[in-house]
PDB file of C-alpha atoms in Angstrom:
ATOM      1  CA  MET A   1     -66.794 119.013 -48.465  1.00  0.00           C
ATOM      2  CA  ALA A   2     -67.021 115.969 -50.831  1.00  0.00           C
ATOM      3  CA  SER A   3     -67.489 116.582 -54.502  1.00  0.00           C
ATOM      4  CA  VAL A   4     -70.836 115.580 -56.120  1.00  0.00           C
ATOM      5  CA  ARG A   5     -72.003 114.420 -59.166  1.00  0.00           C
ATOM      6  CA  ILE A   6     -75.297 114.662 -60.946  1.00  0.00           C
ATOM      7  CA  ARG A   7     -76.183 111.945 -63.524  1.00  0.00           C
ATOM      8  CA  GLU A   8     -78.554 109.424 -64.342  1.00  0.00           C
ATOM      9  CA  ALA A   9     -79.006 106.423 -62.134  1.00  0.00           C
ATOM     10  CA  LYS A  10     -77.334 103.121 -63.236  1.00  0.00           C
ATOM     11  CA  GLU A  11     -78.230  99.652 -62.202  1.00  0.00           C
ATOM     12  CA  GLY A  12     -75.912  98.894 -59.927  1.00  0.00           C
ATOM     13  CA  ASP A  13     -77.490 102.239 -57.511  1.00  0.00           C
ATOM     14  CA  CYS A  14     -80.181 100.386 -56.740  1.00  0.00           C
ATOM     15  CA  GLY A  15     -79.150  98.957 -53.564  1.00  0.00           C
ATOM     16  CA  ASP A  16     -78.484 102.783 -52.601  1.00  0.00           C
ATOM     17  CA  ILE A  17     -81.560 104.326 -53.898  1.00  0.00           C
ATOM     18  CA  LEU A  18     -83.393 101.906 -51.570  1.00  0.00           C
ATOM     19  CA  ARG A  19     -81.458 103.083 -48.764  1.00  0.00           C
ATOM     20  CA  LEU A  20     -82.377 106.370 -49.479  1.00  0.00           C
ATOM     21  CA  ILE A  21     -85.796 105.625 -50.356  1.00  0.00           C
ATOM     22  CA  ARG A  22     -86.292 103.963 -47.167  1.00  0.00           C
ATOM     23  CA  GLU A  23     -84.435 107.080 -45.028  1.00  0.00           C
ATOM     24  CA  LEU A  24     -86.975 109.432 -47.577  1.00  0.00           C
ATOM     25  CA  ALA A  25     -90.305 107.475 -45.969  1.00  0.00           C
ATOM     26  CA  GLU A  26     -88.931 108.429 -42.656  1.00  0.00           C
ATOM     27  CA  TYR A  27     -88.215 111.230 -42.940  1.00  0.00           C
ATOM     28  CA  GLU A  28     -91.966 111.638 -44.380  1.00  0.00           C
ATOM     29  CA  LYS A  29     -93.421 110.287 -41.672  1.00  0.00           C
ATOM     30  CA  LEU A  30     -94.478 107.186 -43.914  1.00  0.00           C
ATOM     31  CA  SER A  31     -92.336 104.361 -43.109  1.00  0.00           C
ATOM     32  CA  ASP A  32     -94.876 101.828 -42.866  1.00  0.00           C
ATOM     33  CA  GLN A  33     -95.554 102.383 -46.253  1.00  0.00           C
ATOM     34  CA  VAL A  34     -91.990 101.082 -47.100  1.00  0.00           C
ATOM     35  CA  LYS A  35     -91.065  97.250 -47.414  1.00  0.00           C
ATOM     36  CA  ILE A  36     -88.109  96.916 -48.375  1.00  0.00           C
ATOM     37  CA  THR A  37     -84.416  96.335 -47.136  1.00  0.00           C
ATOM     38  CA  GLU A  38     -81.317  96.594 -49.654  1.00  0.00           C
ATOM     39  CA  GLU A  39     -78.658  98.759 -47.793  1.00  0.00           C
ATOM     40  CA  GLY A  40     -75.540 100.294 -50.181  1.00  0.00           C
ATOM     41  CA  PRO A  41     -73.453 103.262 -48.855  1.00  0.00           C
ATOM     42  CA  PHE A  42     -72.669 105.293 -52.428  1.00  0.00           C
ATOM     43  CA  VAL A  43     -75.487 107.373 -53.494  1.00  0.00           C
ATOM     44  CA  VAL A  44     -76.038 110.318 -51.405  1.00  0.00           C
ATOM     45  CA  GLY A  45     -79.145 111.718 -52.803  1.00  0.00           C
ATOM     46  CA  TYR A  46     -81.841 111.056 -55.741  1.00  0.00           C
ATOM     47  CA  GLY A  47     -84.446 111.932 -57.736  1.00  0.00           C
ATOM     48  CA  LEU A  48     -87.381 109.836 -59.243  1.00  0.00           C
ATOM     49  CA  TYR A  49     -89.564 110.801 -62.216  1.00  0.00           C
ATOM     50  CA  TYR A  50     -91.316 109.836 -64.622  1.00  0.00           C
ATOM     51  CA  TYR A  51     -93.098 111.186 -68.025  1.00  0.00           C
ATOM     52  CA  ILE A  52     -96.932 111.697 -68.230  1.00  0.00           C
ATOM     53  CA  TYR A  53     -98.399 111.783 -71.723  1.00  0.00           C
ATOM     54  CA  SER A  54    -101.476 113.767 -71.899  1.00  0.00           C
ATOM     55  CA  THR A  55    -103.736 115.183 -74.802  1.00  0.00           C
ATOM     56  CA  TRP A  56    -104.024 118.695 -73.845  1.00  0.00           C
ATOM     57  CA  LYS A  57    -101.655 119.279 -71.105  1.00  0.00           C
ATOM     58  CA  GLY A  58     -98.724 118.202 -73.042  1.00  0.00           C
ATOM     59  CA  ARG A  59     -96.107 115.805 -72.399  1.00  0.00           C
ATOM     60  CA  ASN A  60     -94.798 116.358 -68.497  1.00  0.00           C
ATOM     61  CA  VAL A  61     -92.411 115.136 -66.262  1.00  0.00           C
ATOM     62  CA  TYR A  62     -93.280 114.421 -62.655  1.00  0.00           C
ATOM     63  CA  LEU A  63     -90.592 114.150 -59.943  1.00  0.00           C
ATOM     64  CA  GLU A  64     -92.239 111.478 -57.220  1.00  0.00           C
ATOM     65  CA  ASP A  65     -89.374 111.646 -55.159  1.00  0.00           C
ATOM     66  CA  ILE A  66     -86.500 113.854 -54.173  1.00  0.00           C
ATOM     67  CA  TYR A  67     -84.655 113.404 -51.220  1.00  0.00           C
ATOM     68  CA  VAL A  68     -80.688 113.962 -50.329  1.00  0.00           C
ATOM     69  CA  MET A  69     -79.055 112.541 -46.987  1.00  0.00           C
ATOM     70  CA  PRO A  70     -79.264 114.957 -43.882  1.00  0.00           C
ATOM     71  CA  GLU A  71     -75.597 115.089 -43.442  1.00  0.00           C
ATOM     72  CA  TYR A  72     -75.034 115.941 -47.545  1.00  0.00           C
ATOM     73  CA  ARG A  73     -77.417 118.441 -47.048  1.00  0.00           C
ATOM     74  CA  GLY A  74     -77.064 122.671 -47.634  1.00  0.00           C
ATOM     75  CA  GLN A  75     -74.545 121.916 -50.055  1.00  0.00           C
ATOM     76  CA  GLY A  76     -77.372 122.812 -52.909  1.00  0.00           C
ATOM     77  CA  ILE A  77     -77.870 118.673 -53.864  1.00  0.00           C
ATOM     78  CA  GLY A  78     -81.539 119.350 -54.448  1.00  0.00           C
ATOM     79  CA  THR A  79     -81.383 121.850 -56.677  1.00  0.00           C
ATOM     80  CA  LYS A  80     -78.924 120.264 -58.598  1.00  0.00           C
ATOM     81  CA  ILE A  81     -81.283 117.661 -58.697  1.00  0.00           C
ATOM     82  CA  ILE A  82     -84.337 119.491 -59.561  1.00  0.00           C
ATOM     83  CA  LYS A  83     -82.188 121.514 -62.574  1.00  0.00           C
ATOM     84  CA  LYS A  84     -81.048 118.222 -63.448  1.00  0.00           C
ATOM     85  CA  VAL A  85     -84.678 116.992 -63.959  1.00  0.00           C
ATOM     86  CA  ALA A  86     -85.736 120.235 -65.454  1.00  0.00           C
ATOM     87  CA  GLU A  87     -82.708 119.727 -68.270  1.00  0.00           C
ATOM     88  CA  VAL A  88     -84.187 116.242 -69.563  1.00  0.00           C
ATOM     89  CA  ALA A  89     -87.668 117.513 -69.324  1.00  0.00           C
ATOM     90  CA  LEU A  90     -86.911 119.917 -72.000  1.00  0.00           C
ATOM     91  CA  ASP A  91     -84.603 117.646 -73.772  1.00  0.00           C
ATOM     92  CA  LYS A  92     -87.865 115.292 -73.744  1.00  0.00           C
ATOM     93  CA  GLY A  93     -90.151 117.928 -75.098  1.00  0.00           C
ATOM     94  CA  CYS A  94     -91.712 118.457 -71.696  1.00  0.00           C
ATOM     95  CA  SER A  95     -93.917 122.376 -71.234  1.00  0.00           C
ATOM     96  CA  GLN A  96     -94.690 121.076 -66.925  1.00  0.00           C
ATOM     97  CA  PHE A  97     -92.109 119.971 -64.736  1.00  0.00           C
ATOM     98  CA  ARG A  98     -94.500 118.868 -61.316  1.00  0.00           C
ATOM     99  CA  LEU A  99     -94.109 117.298 -57.485  1.00  0.00           C
ATOM    100  CA  ALA A 100     -96.081 117.211 -54.761  1.00  0.00           C
ATOM    101  CA  VAL A 101     -94.389 118.162 -51.438  1.00  0.00           C
ATOM    102  CA  LEU A 102     -95.706 117.622 -47.398  1.00  0.00           C
ATOM    103  CA  ASN A 103     -97.166 121.070 -46.148  1.00  0.00           C
ATOM    104  CA  TRP A 104     -95.183 120.320 -43.126  1.00  0.00           C
ATOM    105  CA  ASN A 105     -91.920 120.626 -45.136  1.00  0.00           C
ATOM    106  CA  LYS A 106     -91.434 124.302 -45.221  1.00  0.00           C
ATOM    107  CA  LYS A 107     -87.841 124.476 -46.310  1.00  0.00           C
ATOM    108  CA  ALA A 108     -88.835 122.120 -49.224  1.00  0.00           C
ATOM    109  CA  MET A 109     -91.610 123.968 -50.276  1.00  0.00           C
ATOM    110  CA  ASP A 110     -89.751 127.496 -49.870  1.00  0.00           C
ATOM    111  CA  LEU A 111     -87.262 126.094 -52.125  1.00  0.00           C
ATOM    112  CA  TYR A 112     -89.470 124.739 -54.821  1.00  0.00           C
ATOM    113  CA  LYS A 113     -91.060 128.553 -54.689  1.00  0.00           C
ATOM    114  CA  ALA A 114     -88.206 129.989 -54.449  1.00  0.00           C
ATOM    115  CA  LEU A 115     -87.002 127.883 -57.538  1.00  0.00           C
ATOM    116  CA  GLY A 116     -90.398 129.010 -59.605  1.00  0.00           C
ATOM    117  CA  ALA A 117     -92.638 126.549 -58.831  1.00  0.00           C
ATOM    118  CA  GLN A 118     -96.415 127.453 -58.456  1.00  0.00           C
ATOM    119  CA  ASP A 119     -98.186 126.017 -55.066  1.00  0.00           C
ATOM    120  CA  LEU A 120    -101.496 124.812 -56.921  1.00  0.00           C
ATOM    121  CA  THR A 121    -102.970 123.978 -54.048  1.00  0.00           C
ATOM    122  CA  GLU A 122    -102.829 127.243 -52.519  1.00  0.00           C
ATOM    123  CA  ALA A 123    -103.113 128.802 -55.980  1.00  0.00           C
ATOM    124  CA  GLU A 124    -105.907 126.949 -57.253  1.00  0.00           C
ATOM    125  CA  GLY A 125    -107.137 124.778 -54.652  1.00  0.00           C
ATOM    126  CA  TRP A 126    -106.031 120.800 -55.978  1.00  0.00           C
ATOM    127  CA  HIS A 127    -106.445 117.976 -53.481  1.00  0.00           C
ATOM    128  CA  SER A 128    -104.642 114.940 -54.157  1.00  0.00           C
ATOM    129  CA  PHE A 129    -106.884 111.805 -53.605  1.00  0.00           C
ATOM    130  CA  ARG A 130    -106.503 108.148 -53.605  1.00  0.00           C
ATOM    131  CA  PHE A 131    -108.474 104.743 -53.925  1.00  0.00           C
ATOM    132  CA  GLU A 132    -106.155 101.758 -51.838  1.00  0.00           C
ATOM    133  CA  GLY A 133    -107.003  98.095 -52.838  1.00  0.00           C
ATOM    134  CA  GLU A 134    -109.534  97.129 -50.862  1.00  0.00           C
ATOM    135  CA  ALA A 135    -111.667 100.870 -52.248  1.00  0.00           C
ATOM    136  CA  MET A 136    -110.725  99.822 -55.611  1.00  0.00           C
ATOM    137  CA  ARG A 137    -111.656  96.432 -55.232  1.00  0.00           C
ATOM    138  CA  GLU A 138    -115.240  97.637 -54.076  1.00  0.00           C
ATOM    139  CA  LEU A 139    -115.247  99.805 -56.873  1.00  0.00           C
ATOM    140  CA  ALA A 140    -114.667  96.952 -59.368  1.00  0.00           C
ATOM    141  CA  GLY A 141    -117.248  94.704 -57.656  1.00  0.00           C
ATOM    142  CA  ARG A 142    -114.498  92.095 -56.758  1.00  0.00           C
TER     143      ARG A 142
ATOM    144  CA  MET B   1    -133.459 108.970 -69.701  1.00  0.00           C
ATOM    145  CA  ALA B   2    -131.250 107.921 -72.356  1.00  0.00           C
ATOM    146  CA  SER B   3    -129.406 104.592 -71.989  1.00  0.00           C
ATOM    147  CA  VAL B   4    -125.572 105.079 -71.203  1.00  0.00           C
ATOM    148  CA  ARG B   5    -122.657 102.545 -71.995  1.00  0.00           C
ATOM    149  CA  ILE B   6    -119.455 103.023 -70.266  1.00  0.00           C
ATOM    150  CA  ARG B   7    -116.570 101.930 -73.164  1.00  0.00           C
ATOM    151  CA  GLU B   8    -113.319 102.689 -73.848  1.00  0.00           C
ATOM    152  CA  ALA B   9    -112.398 105.312 -76.409  1.00  0.00           C
ATOM    153  CA  LYS B  10    -112.619 104.591 -79.740  1.00  0.00           C
ATOM    154  CA  GLU B  11    -109.763 107.333 -82.196  1.00  0.00           C
ATOM    155  CA  GLY B  12    -113.458 108.618 -83.907  1.00  0.00           C
ATOM    156  CA  ASP B  13    -114.262 110.148 -80.431  1.00  0.00           C
ATOM    157  CA  CYS B  14    -112.007 112.274 -80.893  1.00  0.00           C
ATOM    158  CA  GLY B  15    -113.595 115.124 -81.595  1.00  0.00           C
ATOM    159  CA  ASP B  16    -116.309 114.622 -78.737  1.00  0.00           C
ATOM    160  CA  ILE B  17    -113.747 113.941 -76.394  1.00  0.00           C
ATOM    161  CA  LEU B  18    -112.201 117.387 -77.286  1.00  0.00           C
ATOM    162  CA  ARG B  19    -115.324 119.402 -76.524  1.00  0.00           C
ATOM    163  CA  LEU B  20    -116.063 118.097 -73.333  1.00  0.00           C
ATOM    164  CA  ILE B  21    -112.286 118.847 -72.466  1.00  0.00           C
ATOM    165  CA  ARG B  22    -112.924 122.172 -73.547  1.00  0.00           C
ATOM    166  CA  GLU B  23    -116.717 122.162 -70.980  1.00  0.00           C
ATOM    167  CA  LEU B  24    -114.729 120.827 -68.237  1.00  0.00           C
ATOM    168  CA  ALA B  25    -111.747 123.561 -68.710  1.00  0.00           C
ATOM    169  CA  GLU B  26    -114.924 125.945 -68.265  1.00  0.00           C
ATOM    170  CA  TYR B  27    -116.277 124.403 -65.224  1.00  0.00           C
ATOM    171  CA  GLU B  28    -112.751 124.014 -63.399  1.00  0.00           C
ATOM    172  CA  LYS B  29    -112.481 128.092 -64.525  1.00  0.00           C
ATOM    173  CA  LEU B  30    -109.103 127.021 -66.466  1.00  0.00           C
ATOM    174  CA  SER B  31    -110.519 127.647 -69.637  1.00  0.00           C
ATOM    175  CA  ASP B  32    -107.488 129.920 -70.521  1.00  0.00           C
ATOM    176  CA  GLN B  33    -105.459 126.727 -70.807  1.00  0.00           C
ATOM    177  CA  VAL B  34    -107.418 124.948 -73.382  1.00  0.00           C
ATOM    178  CA  LYS B  35    -106.286 125.528 -76.714  1.00  0.00           C
ATOM    179  CA  ILE B  36    -108.648 123.214 -79.082  1.00  0.00           C
ATOM    180  CA  THR B  37    -111.473 123.844 -81.627  1.00  0.00           C
ATOM    181  CA  GLU B  38    -113.031 120.889 -82.585  1.00  0.00           C
ATOM    182  CA  GLU B  39    -116.734 119.741 -81.946  1.00  0.00           C
ATOM    183  CA  GLY B  40    -119.003 116.929 -82.384  1.00  0.00           C
ATOM    184  CA  PRO B  41    -122.177 115.417 -80.746  1.00  0.00           C
ATOM    185  CA  PHE B  42    -122.220 111.882 -78.851  1.00  0.00           C
ATOM    186  CA  VAL B  43    -120.210 111.472 -76.449  1.00  0.00           C
ATOM    187  CA  VAL B  44    -121.560 112.866 -72.752  1.00  0.00           C
ATOM    188  CA  GLY B  45    -118.885 112.211 -70.716  1.00  0.00           C
ATOM    189  CA  TYR B  46    -115.329 110.679 -70.178  1.00  0.00           C
ATOM    190  CA  GLY B  47    -112.501 109.949 -67.814  1.00  0.00           C
ATOM    191  CA  LEU B  48    -108.340 110.297 -69.567  1.00  0.00           C
ATOM    192  CA  TYR B  49    -106.161 108.295 -67.160  1.00  0.00           C
ATOM    193  CA  TYR B  50    -102.987 107.025 -67.499  1.00  0.00           C
ATOM    194  CA  TYR B  51    -100.430 104.428 -65.658  1.00  0.00           C
ATOM    195  CA  ILE B  52     -97.910 105.688 -63.315  1.00  0.00           C
ATOM    196  CA  TYR B  53     -94.845 103.166 -62.782  1.00  0.00           C
ATOM    197  CA  SER B  54     -92.707 103.505 -59.602  1.00  0.00           C
ATOM    198  CA  THR B  55     -90.504 101.448 -58.019  1.00  0.00           C
ATOM    199  CA  TRP B  56     -91.580 101.536 -54.156  1.00  0.00           C
ATOM    200  CA  LYS B  57     -95.189 102.218 -54.534  1.00  0.00           C
ATOM    201  CA  GLY B  58     -96.001 100.134 -57.017  1.00  0.00           C
ATOM    202  CA  ARG B  59     -97.631 100.437 -60.410  1.00  0.00           C
ATOM    203  CA  ASN B  60    -100.455 103.811 -60.394  1.00  0.00           C
ATOM    204  CA  VAL B  61    -103.720 104.111 -61.997  1.00  0.00           C
ATOM    205  CA  TYR B  62    -104.252 108.449 -62.338  1.00  0.00           C
ATOM    206  CA  LEU B  63    -107.306 109.776 -63.379  1.00  0.00           C
ATOM    207  CA  GLU B  64    -105.886 113.094 -64.736  1.00  0.00           C
ATOM    208  CA  ASP B  65    -109.819 114.054 -65.919  1.00  0.00           C
ATOM    209  CA  ILE B  66    -113.214 112.578 -65.248  1.00  0.00           C
ATOM    210  CA  TYR B  67    -116.089 114.787 -67.011  1.00  0.00           C
ATOM    211  CA  VAL B  68    -120.026 114.169 -67.717  1.00  0.00           C
ATOM    212  CA  MET B  69    -122.008 116.741 -69.682  1.00  0.00           C
ATOM    213  CA  PRO B  70    -124.917 119.190 -66.880  1.00  0.00           C
ATOM    214  CA  GLU B  71    -127.783 117.421 -69.142  1.00  0.00           C
ATOM    215  CA  TYR B  72    -126.240 113.744 -68.213  1.00  0.00           C
ATOM    216  CA  ARG B  73    -125.549 114.471 -64.604  1.00  0.00           C
ATOM    217  CA  GLY B  74    -127.159 112.505 -61.267  1.00  0.00           C
ATOM    218  CA  GLN B  75    -127.699 109.230 -63.794  1.00  0.00           C
ATOM    219  CA  GLY B  76    -124.553 107.780 -61.828  1.00  0.00           C
ATOM    220  CA  ILE B  77    -122.047 108.298 -64.902  1.00  0.00           C
ATOM    221  CA  GLY B  78    -119.394 109.913 -62.857  1.00  0.00           C
ATOM    222  CA  THR B  79    -119.525 106.780 -60.418  1.00  0.00           C
ATOM    223  CA  LYS B  80    -119.758 104.770 -63.804  1.00  0.00           C
ATOM    224  CA  ILE B  81    -116.527 106.198 -65.326  1.00  0.00           C
ATOM    225  CA  ILE B  82    -114.527 105.760 -62.125  1.00  0.00           C
ATOM    226  CA  LYS B  83    -116.188 102.530 -61.338  1.00  0.00           C
ATOM    227  CA  LYS B  84    -115.020 101.164 -65.311  1.00  0.00           C
ATOM    228  CA  VAL B  85    -111.352 103.380 -64.069  1.00  0.00           C
ATOM    229  CA  ALA B  86    -111.114 100.848 -61.299  1.00  0.00           C
ATOM    230  CA  GLU B  87    -111.880  97.571 -63.266  1.00  0.00           C
ATOM    231  CA  VAL B  88    -108.929  98.743 -65.888  1.00  0.00           C
ATOM    232  CA  ALA B  89    -107.052  99.484 -63.191  1.00  0.00           C
ATOM    233  CA  LEU B  90    -106.828  95.678 -61.261  1.00  0.00           C
ATOM    234  CA  ASP B  91    -106.952  93.995 -64.506  1.00  0.00           C
ATOM    235  CA  LYS B  92    -103.407  95.962 -65.197  1.00  0.00           C
ATOM    236  CA  GLY B  93    -102.294  95.088 -61.794  1.00  0.00           C
ATOM    237  CA  CYS B  94    -102.437  98.582 -60.231  1.00  0.00           C
ATOM    238  CA  SER B  95    -102.285  98.960 -56.230  1.00  0.00           C
ATOM    239  CA  GLN B  96    -103.691 102.596 -56.384  1.00  0.00           C
ATOM    240  CA  PHE B  97    -105.987 104.707 -58.096  1.00  0.00           C
ATOM    241  CA  ARG B  98    -105.391 108.729 -57.569  1.00  0.00           C
ATOM    242  CA  LEU B  99    -106.913 111.981 -59.130  1.00  0.00           C
ATOM    243  CA  ALA B 100    -107.177 115.430 -58.017  1.00  0.00           C
ATOM    244  CA  VAL B 101    -109.809 117.560 -57.174  1.00  0.00           C
ATOM    245  CA  LEU B 102    -110.328 121.263 -57.168  1.00  0.00           C
ATOM    246  CA  ASN B 103    -111.524 121.949 -53.335  1.00  0.00           C
ATOM    247  CA  TRP B 104    -114.374 124.427 -54.276  1.00  0.00           C
ATOM    248  CA  ASN B 105    -115.645 121.205 -56.000  1.00  0.00           C
ATOM    249  CA  LYS B 106    -117.621 120.018 -53.138  1.00  0.00           C
ATOM    250  CA  LYS B 107    -120.103 117.905 -54.991  1.00  0.00           C
ATOM    251  CA  ALA B 108    -116.799 116.111 -56.569  1.00  0.00           C
ATOM    252  CA  MET B 109    -114.920 115.751 -53.747  1.00  0.00           C
ATOM    253  CA  ASP B 110    -117.678 114.060 -51.703  1.00  0.00           C
ATOM    254  CA  LEU B 111    -118.700 111.679 -54.413  1.00  0.00           C
ATOM    255  CA  TYR B 112    -115.090 110.071 -54.181  1.00  0.00           C
ATOM    256  CA  LYS B 113    -114.908 110.196 -50.225  1.00  0.00           C
ATOM    257  CA  ALA B 114    -118.576 108.626 -50.368  1.00  0.00           C
ATOM    258  CA  LEU B 115    -116.873 105.705 -53.096  1.00  0.00           C
ATOM    259  CA  GLY B 116    -113.626 104.982 -50.703  1.00  0.00           C
ATOM    260  CA  ALA B 117    -111.431 107.366 -51.547  1.00  0.00           C
ATOM    261  CA  GLN B 118    -108.682 109.305 -49.300  1.00  0.00           C
ATOM    262  CA  ASP B 119    -107.961 112.997 -49.430  1.00  0.00           C
ATOM    263  CA  LEU B 120    -104.259 113.010 -49.155  1.00  0.00           C
ATOM    264  CA  THR B 121    -104.313 116.824 -48.924  1.00  0.00           C
ATOM    265  CA  GLU B 122    -106.208 117.002 -45.975  1.00  0.00           C
ATOM    266  CA  ALA B 123    -105.310 114.077 -44.482  1.00  0.00           C
ATOM    267  CA  GLU B 124    -101.576 113.892 -44.894  1.00  0.00           C
ATOM    268  CA  GLY B 125    -101.066 117.717 -46.184  1.00  0.00           C
ATOM    269  CA  TRP B 126     -99.699 116.925 -50.006  1.00  0.00           C
ATOM    270  CA  HIS B 127     -99.319 120.289 -52.120  1.00  0.00           C
ATOM    271  CA  SER B 128     -99.208 120.062 -55.843  1.00  0.00           C
ATOM    272  CA  PHE B 129     -96.024 122.268 -57.474  1.00  0.00           C
ATOM    273  CA  ARG B 130     -95.805 122.910 -60.646  1.00  0.00           C
ATOM    274  CA  PHE B 131     -93.397 124.695 -62.730  1.00  0.00           C
ATOM    275  CA  GLU B 132     -93.918 125.643 -66.351  1.00  0.00           C
ATOM    276  CA  GLY B 133     -92.273 127.065 -69.494  1.00  0.00           C
ATOM    277  CA  GLU B 134     -90.274 129.767 -68.510  1.00  0.00           C
ATOM    278  CA  ALA B 135     -89.029 128.466 -64.747  1.00  0.00           C
ATOM    279  CA  MET B 136     -87.840 124.793 -66.511  1.00  0.00           C
ATOM    280  CA  ARG B 137     -85.894 127.200 -68.562  1.00  0.00           C
ATOM    281  CA  GLU B 138     -84.565 129.191 -66.261  1.00  0.00           C
ATOM    282  CA  LEU B 139     -83.576 125.837 -63.817  1.00  0.00           C
ATOM    283  CA  ALA B 140     -81.910 124.026 -66.887  1.00  0.00           C
ATOM    284  CA  GLY B 141     -79.894 127.486 -67.373  1.00  0.00           C
ATOM    285  CA  ARG B 142     -81.627 128.099 -71.394  1.00  0.00           C
TER     286      ARG B 142
END
């Protein structure tokens, strides 16, 4: 088993990360939503996160994507990425760490629960809604 | 019926907005999650949004909260707030406009759908997960 190091991304990782983004989209059955073509051979997983500043819910970190290449799974790399994001989030003073998962991805849901996450859709009934281009333009009367 | 103007918030609106945040939390049955005490008499509704920059999903706007005081409902103020956010989002080059809603709030869900939003939890199965303080500290080994 190759040794795996969890670190923050560098500019030179872009090609690799784009390749993984495409792999993740295939896994999520959302490939039609990805329009990138670059390739790269070295990075085996990634977590893409950002910070959210909200007046009353405090500063949050949101993990947009997390992905590990199939041949590198089962080594706890996903857990290590989540732990790394939790460290960064605490360092930045975040009070929450959120992420979204597809309900057919039971393995991921079970992992997040095992790591202490709460399923807000199940527990409180939260649904995610999205307006896209055409709907946005209609709303704005453009 | 009083005339209602939809505008961006100013610093002096903070007290009013905090009052509305508390009202919204009561409506969402999440009052225990709000710890504010300020009061104010003039603002009758608000939408709290932020921008999200994501590498491959483009620039998004996320509507964190939307609230209109009960006595001002039925005048289309919620719709006007959503339209205003869509305008701002388009001006900022956003490709998506997201929000979350509790599944027992059928009136809101129906409104968002009528305005052209897609329920991603229903359509694609997305669930929201959250790690809070203690779980984050455990993850980070602190």
